[in-house]
């Protein structure tokens, strides 16, 4: 397989039984340094340094990259579950979460301190809401595909990304950079890869009922 060029790349992508698996790499990416001790800014936060989760990479394997089937559009499975974004230990958890258009996202505050959920949208889906410690969850549904960046105005190190997709054919890479998109119909598809710091790339992949395909992005 050809060597990938650029800041972010897909490799080792195979399709088998309508599943697409692979790894997202970024050889040049470096982990972001931690910040100051959180408890110094808020005594209700942990006595540890504020993590910077914008870029999480180990041995060039990139975590928290979104991978999804861009086109041709496919219906996928309807969302029947509620996704969760928590504020716990004065960080957003998970850092990256994906939802389908119309799927419920439950935003929680498990901390005993005030947080401010500030969601930045380029399509008019943003909001800004304060949540006291232990407040009732906020539920949101988004109607337009996009990547919405969350932050907390009270604790500047807190950030997260919610990816809103047209269908269920998406995944978020784990610590090893790997992902699996299940149940993809056979045929030629365009895969998109997006990371909040490294941007977006795409590539073609042909999914068959059996066999494998490798491609360079």
GROMACS .gro file of C-alpha atoms in nm:
model
  217
    1UNK     CA    1   0.000   0.000   0.000
    2UNK     CA    2   0.128   0.348  -0.078
    3UNK     CA    3   0.276   0.561   0.196
    4UNK     CA    4   0.036   0.829   0.308
    5UNK     CA    5   0.131   1.192   0.273
    6UNK     CA    6  -0.007   1.477   0.481
    7UNK     CA    7  -0.084   1.563   0.839
    8UNK     CA    8  -0.351   1.298   0.877
    9UNK     CA    9  -0.404   0.969   0.700
   10UNK     CA   10  -0.604   0.650   0.687
   11UNK     CA   11  -0.432   0.317   0.640
   12UNK     CA   12  -0.497  -0.051   0.675
   13UNK     CA   13  -0.861   0.001   0.586
   14UNK     CA   14  -1.038  -0.319   0.492
   15UNK     CA   15  -1.396  -0.416   0.427
   16UNK     CA   16  -1.539  -0.751   0.521
   17UNK     CA   17  -1.902  -0.852   0.558
   18UNK     CA   18  -2.005  -0.491   0.505
   19UNK     CA   19  -1.782  -0.361   0.786
   20UNK     CA   20  -1.515  -0.097   0.726
   21UNK     CA   21  -1.220  -0.101   0.963
   22UNK     CA   22  -0.898   0.095   0.964
   23UNK     CA   23  -0.661   0.324   1.148
   24UNK     CA   24  -0.612   0.700   1.136
   25UNK     CA   25  -0.253   0.814   1.172
   26UNK     CA   26  -0.075   1.146   1.197
   27UNK     CA   27   0.304   1.100   1.206
   28UNK     CA   28   0.372   1.470   1.264
   29UNK     CA   29   0.112   1.526   1.537
   30UNK     CA   30   0.227   1.579   1.893
   31UNK     CA   31   0.021   1.559   2.214
   32UNK     CA   32  -0.075   1.896   2.356
   33UNK     CA   33   0.086   1.989   2.689
   34UNK     CA   34  -0.121   1.983   3.007
   35UNK     CA   35  -0.226   2.306   3.172
   36UNK     CA   36  -0.217   2.430   3.530
   37UNK     CA   37  -0.353   2.239   3.828
   38UNK     CA   38  -0.732   2.257   3.798
   39UNK     CA   39  -0.796   2.296   4.172
   40UNK     CA   40  -0.607   2.625   4.169
   41UNK     CA   41  -0.879   2.770   3.947
   42UNK     CA   42  -1.167   2.590   4.120
   43UNK     CA   43  -1.128   2.404   4.452
   44UNK     CA   44  -1.408   2.170   4.343
   45UNK     CA   45  -1.196   2.045   4.053
   46UNK     CA   46  -0.927   1.772   4.080
   47UNK     CA   47  -0.580   1.854   4.211
   48UNK     CA   48  -0.427   1.748   3.883
   49UNK     CA   49  -0.311   1.936   3.576
   50UNK     CA   50  -0.579   2.030   3.326
   51UNK     CA   51  -0.562   1.787   3.033
   52UNK     CA   52  -0.543   1.921   2.680
   53UNK     CA   53  -0.733   1.665   2.475
   54UNK     CA   54  -0.731   1.855   2.147
   55UNK     CA   55  -0.462   1.624   2.004
   56UNK     CA   56  -0.426   1.276   2.152
   57UNK     CA   57  -0.176   1.061   1.965
   58UNK     CA   58   0.040   0.760   2.052
   59UNK     CA   59   0.298   0.622   1.809
   60UNK     CA   60   0.133   0.828   1.533
   61UNK     CA   61  -0.208   0.668   1.603
   62UNK     CA   62  -0.465   0.947   1.628
   63UNK     CA   63  -0.749   0.935   1.880
   64UNK     CA   64  -1.079   1.125   1.855
   65UNK     CA   65  -1.090   1.151   1.476
   66UNK     CA   66  -1.434   1.116   1.319
   67UNK     CA   67  -1.465   0.877   1.024
   68UNK     CA   68  -1.791   0.853   0.831
   69UNK     CA   69  -1.950   0.750   0.502
   70UNK     CA   70  -2.002   1.075   0.311
   71UNK     CA   71  -2.148   0.958  -0.017
   72UNK     CA   72  -2.339   0.806  -0.173
   73UNK     CA   73  -2.581   0.885   0.107
   74UNK     CA   74  -2.720   0.579   0.280
   75UNK     CA   75  -3.005   0.555   0.525
   76UNK     CA   76  -2.833   0.350   0.792
   77UNK     CA   77  -3.003   0.248   1.112
   78UNK     CA   78  -3.234   0.485   1.293
   79UNK     CA   79  -3.101   0.619   1.623
   80UNK     CA   80  -3.282   0.446   1.909
   81UNK     CA   81  -3.047   0.537   2.193
   82UNK     CA   82  -2.955   0.857   2.372
   83UNK     CA   83  -2.596   0.976   2.346
   84UNK     CA   84  -2.434   1.123   2.657
   85UNK     CA   85  -2.186   1.405   2.712
   86UNK     CA   86  -2.088   1.443   3.077
   87UNK     CA   87  -1.892   1.703   3.269
   88UNK     CA   88  -1.697   1.499   3.519
   89UNK     CA   89  -1.374   1.581   3.696
   90UNK     CA   90  -1.389   1.923   3.529
   91UNK     CA   91  -1.348   1.776   3.181
   92UNK     CA   92  -1.596   1.677   2.912
   93UNK     CA   93  -1.639   1.301   2.881
   94UNK     CA   94  -1.607   1.172   2.622
   95UNK     CA   95  -1.402   1.431   2.439
   96UNK     CA   96  -1.561   1.339   2.105
   97UNK     CA   97  -1.909   1.197   2.058
   98UNK     CA   98  -2.113   1.133   1.744
   99UNK     CA   99  -2.489   1.149   1.696
  100UNK     CA  100  -2.732   1.107   1.409
  101UNK     CA  101  -2.955   1.395   1.302
  102UNK     CA  102  -3.253   1.393   1.538
  103UNK     CA  103  -3.086   1.172   1.799
  104UNK     CA  104  -3.109   1.288   2.160
  105UNK     CA  105  -2.790   1.408   2.327
  106UNK     CA  106  -2.805   1.418   2.707
  107UNK     CA  107  -2.564   1.670   2.859
  108UNK     CA  108  -2.486   1.608   3.226
  109UNK     CA  109  -2.297   1.776   3.508
  110UNK     CA  110  -2.167   1.513   3.747
  111UNK     CA  111  -1.944   1.766   3.924
  112UNK     CA  112  -2.028   1.963   4.235
  113UNK     CA  113  -1.939   2.290   4.068
  114UNK     CA  114  -2.086   2.530   3.815
  115UNK     CA  115  -2.021   2.464   3.447
  116UNK     CA  116  -2.123   2.665   3.142
  117UNK     CA  117  -2.205   2.464   2.831
  118UNK     CA  118  -2.120   2.683   2.533
  119UNK     CA  119  -2.185   2.504   2.203
  120UNK     CA  120  -2.049   2.677   1.892
  121UNK     CA  121  -2.233   2.600   1.567
  122UNK     CA  122  -2.187   2.727   1.212
  123UNK     CA  123  -2.546   2.630   1.126
  124UNK     CA  124  -2.749   2.802   1.394
  125UNK     CA  125  -2.760   2.507   1.633
  126UNK     CA  126  -2.547   2.655   1.909
  127UNK     CA  127  -2.656   2.733   2.263
  128UNK     CA  128  -2.517   2.858   2.591
  129UNK     CA  129  -2.645   2.720   2.921
  130UNK     CA  130  -2.521   2.729   3.278
  131UNK     CA  131  -2.538   2.409   3.483
  132UNK     CA  132  -2.492   2.412   3.859
  133UNK     CA  133  -2.342   2.107   4.027
  134UNK     CA  134  -2.572   1.807   4.002
  135UNK     CA  135  -2.820   1.991   3.779
  136UNK     CA  136  -3.079   1.801   3.580
  137UNK     CA  137  -2.946   1.696   3.239
  138UNK     CA  138  -3.003   1.910   2.932
  139UNK     CA  139  -3.132   1.725   2.625
  140UNK     CA  140  -3.059   1.851   2.276
  141UNK     CA  141  -3.137   1.731   1.925
  142UNK     CA  142  -2.964   1.864   1.615
  143UNK     CA  143  -3.124   1.881   1.270
  144UNK     CA  144  -2.823   1.964   1.052
  145UNK     CA  145  -2.500   1.769   1.001
  146UNK     CA  146  -2.191   1.950   1.129
  147UNK     CA  147  -1.920   1.944   1.394
  148UNK     CA  148  -2.021   2.143   1.702
  149UNK     CA  149  -1.746   2.253   1.938
  150UNK     CA  150  -1.830   2.263   2.308
  151UNK     CA  151  -1.645   2.459   2.574
  152UNK     CA  152  -1.697   2.576   2.930
  153UNK     CA  153  -1.667   2.948   2.989
  154UNK     CA  154  -1.602   2.887   3.360
  155UNK     CA  155  -1.316   2.641   3.309
  156UNK     CA  156  -1.123   2.741   3.000
  157UNK     CA  157  -0.946   2.408   2.953
  158UNK     CA  158  -1.272   2.217   2.902
  159UNK     CA  159  -1.361   2.139   2.541
  160UNK     CA  160  -1.536   1.870   2.341
  161UNK     CA  161  -1.667   1.804   1.990
  162UNK     CA  162  -2.004   1.662   1.890
  163UNK     CA  163  -2.025   1.530   1.535
  164UNK     CA  164  -2.375   1.533   1.385
  165UNK     CA  165  -2.419   1.292   1.092
  166UNK     CA  166  -2.690   1.217   0.837
  167UNK     CA  167  -2.675   0.844   0.904
  168UNK     CA  168  -2.535   0.590   1.146
  169UNK     CA  169  -2.233   0.501   0.933
  170UNK     CA  170  -1.970   0.678   1.142
  171UNK     CA  171  -1.713   0.604   1.412
  172UNK     CA  172  -1.470   0.782   1.643
  173UNK     CA  173  -1.115   0.651   1.661
  174UNK     CA  174  -0.993   0.502   1.989
  175UNK     CA  175  -0.659   0.534   2.165
  176UNK     CA  176  -0.503   0.304   1.905
  177UNK     CA  177  -0.636   0.515   1.618
  178UNK     CA  178  -0.862   0.232   1.505
  179UNK     CA  179  -1.224   0.252   1.398
  180UNK     CA  180  -1.501   0.023   1.274
  181UNK     CA  181  -1.808   0.127   1.077
  182UNK     CA  182  -2.056  -0.159   1.073
  183UNK     CA  183  -2.329  -0.263   0.834
  184UNK     CA  184  -2.221  -0.053   0.537
  185UNK     CA  185  -2.401  -0.149   0.213
  186UNK     CA  186  -2.187  -0.296  -0.063
  187UNK     CA  187  -2.070  -0.051  -0.327
  188UNK     CA  188  -1.838   0.243  -0.374
  189UNK     CA  189  -1.839   0.501  -0.097
  190UNK     CA  190  -1.654   0.816  -0.001
  191UNK     CA  191  -1.513   0.817   0.351
  192UNK     CA  192  -1.457   1.143   0.533
  193UNK     CA  193  -1.202   1.185   0.813
  194UNK     CA  194  -1.220   1.494   1.034
  195UNK     CA  195  -1.015   1.606   1.332
  196UNK     CA  196  -1.066   1.930   1.521
  197UNK     CA  197  -0.701   2.032   1.487
  198UNK     CA  198  -0.585   1.857   1.170
  199UNK     CA  199  -0.884   1.923   0.947
  200UNK     CA  200  -1.059   1.698   0.696
  201UNK     CA  201  -0.963   1.450   0.427
  202UNK     CA  202  -1.152   1.192   0.223
  203UNK     CA  203  -1.098   0.882   0.014
  204UNK     CA  204  -1.289   0.629  -0.193
  205UNK     CA  205  -1.351   0.277  -0.073
  206UNK     CA  206  -1.535  -0.011  -0.236
  207UNK     CA  207  -1.722  -0.230   0.009
  208UNK     CA  208  -1.792  -0.590  -0.085
  209UNK     CA  209  -1.959  -0.872   0.102
  210UNK     CA  210  -1.619  -1.037   0.138
  211UNK     CA  211  -1.260  -0.957   0.058
  212UNK     CA  212  -1.053  -0.652   0.146
  213UNK     CA  213  -0.952  -0.317   0.005
  214UNK     CA  214  -0.660  -0.091   0.095
  215UNK     CA  215  -0.636   0.273  -0.004
  216UNK     CA  216  -0.424   0.579   0.066
  217UNK     CA  217  -0.582   0.907   0.164
   0.00000   0.00000   0.00000
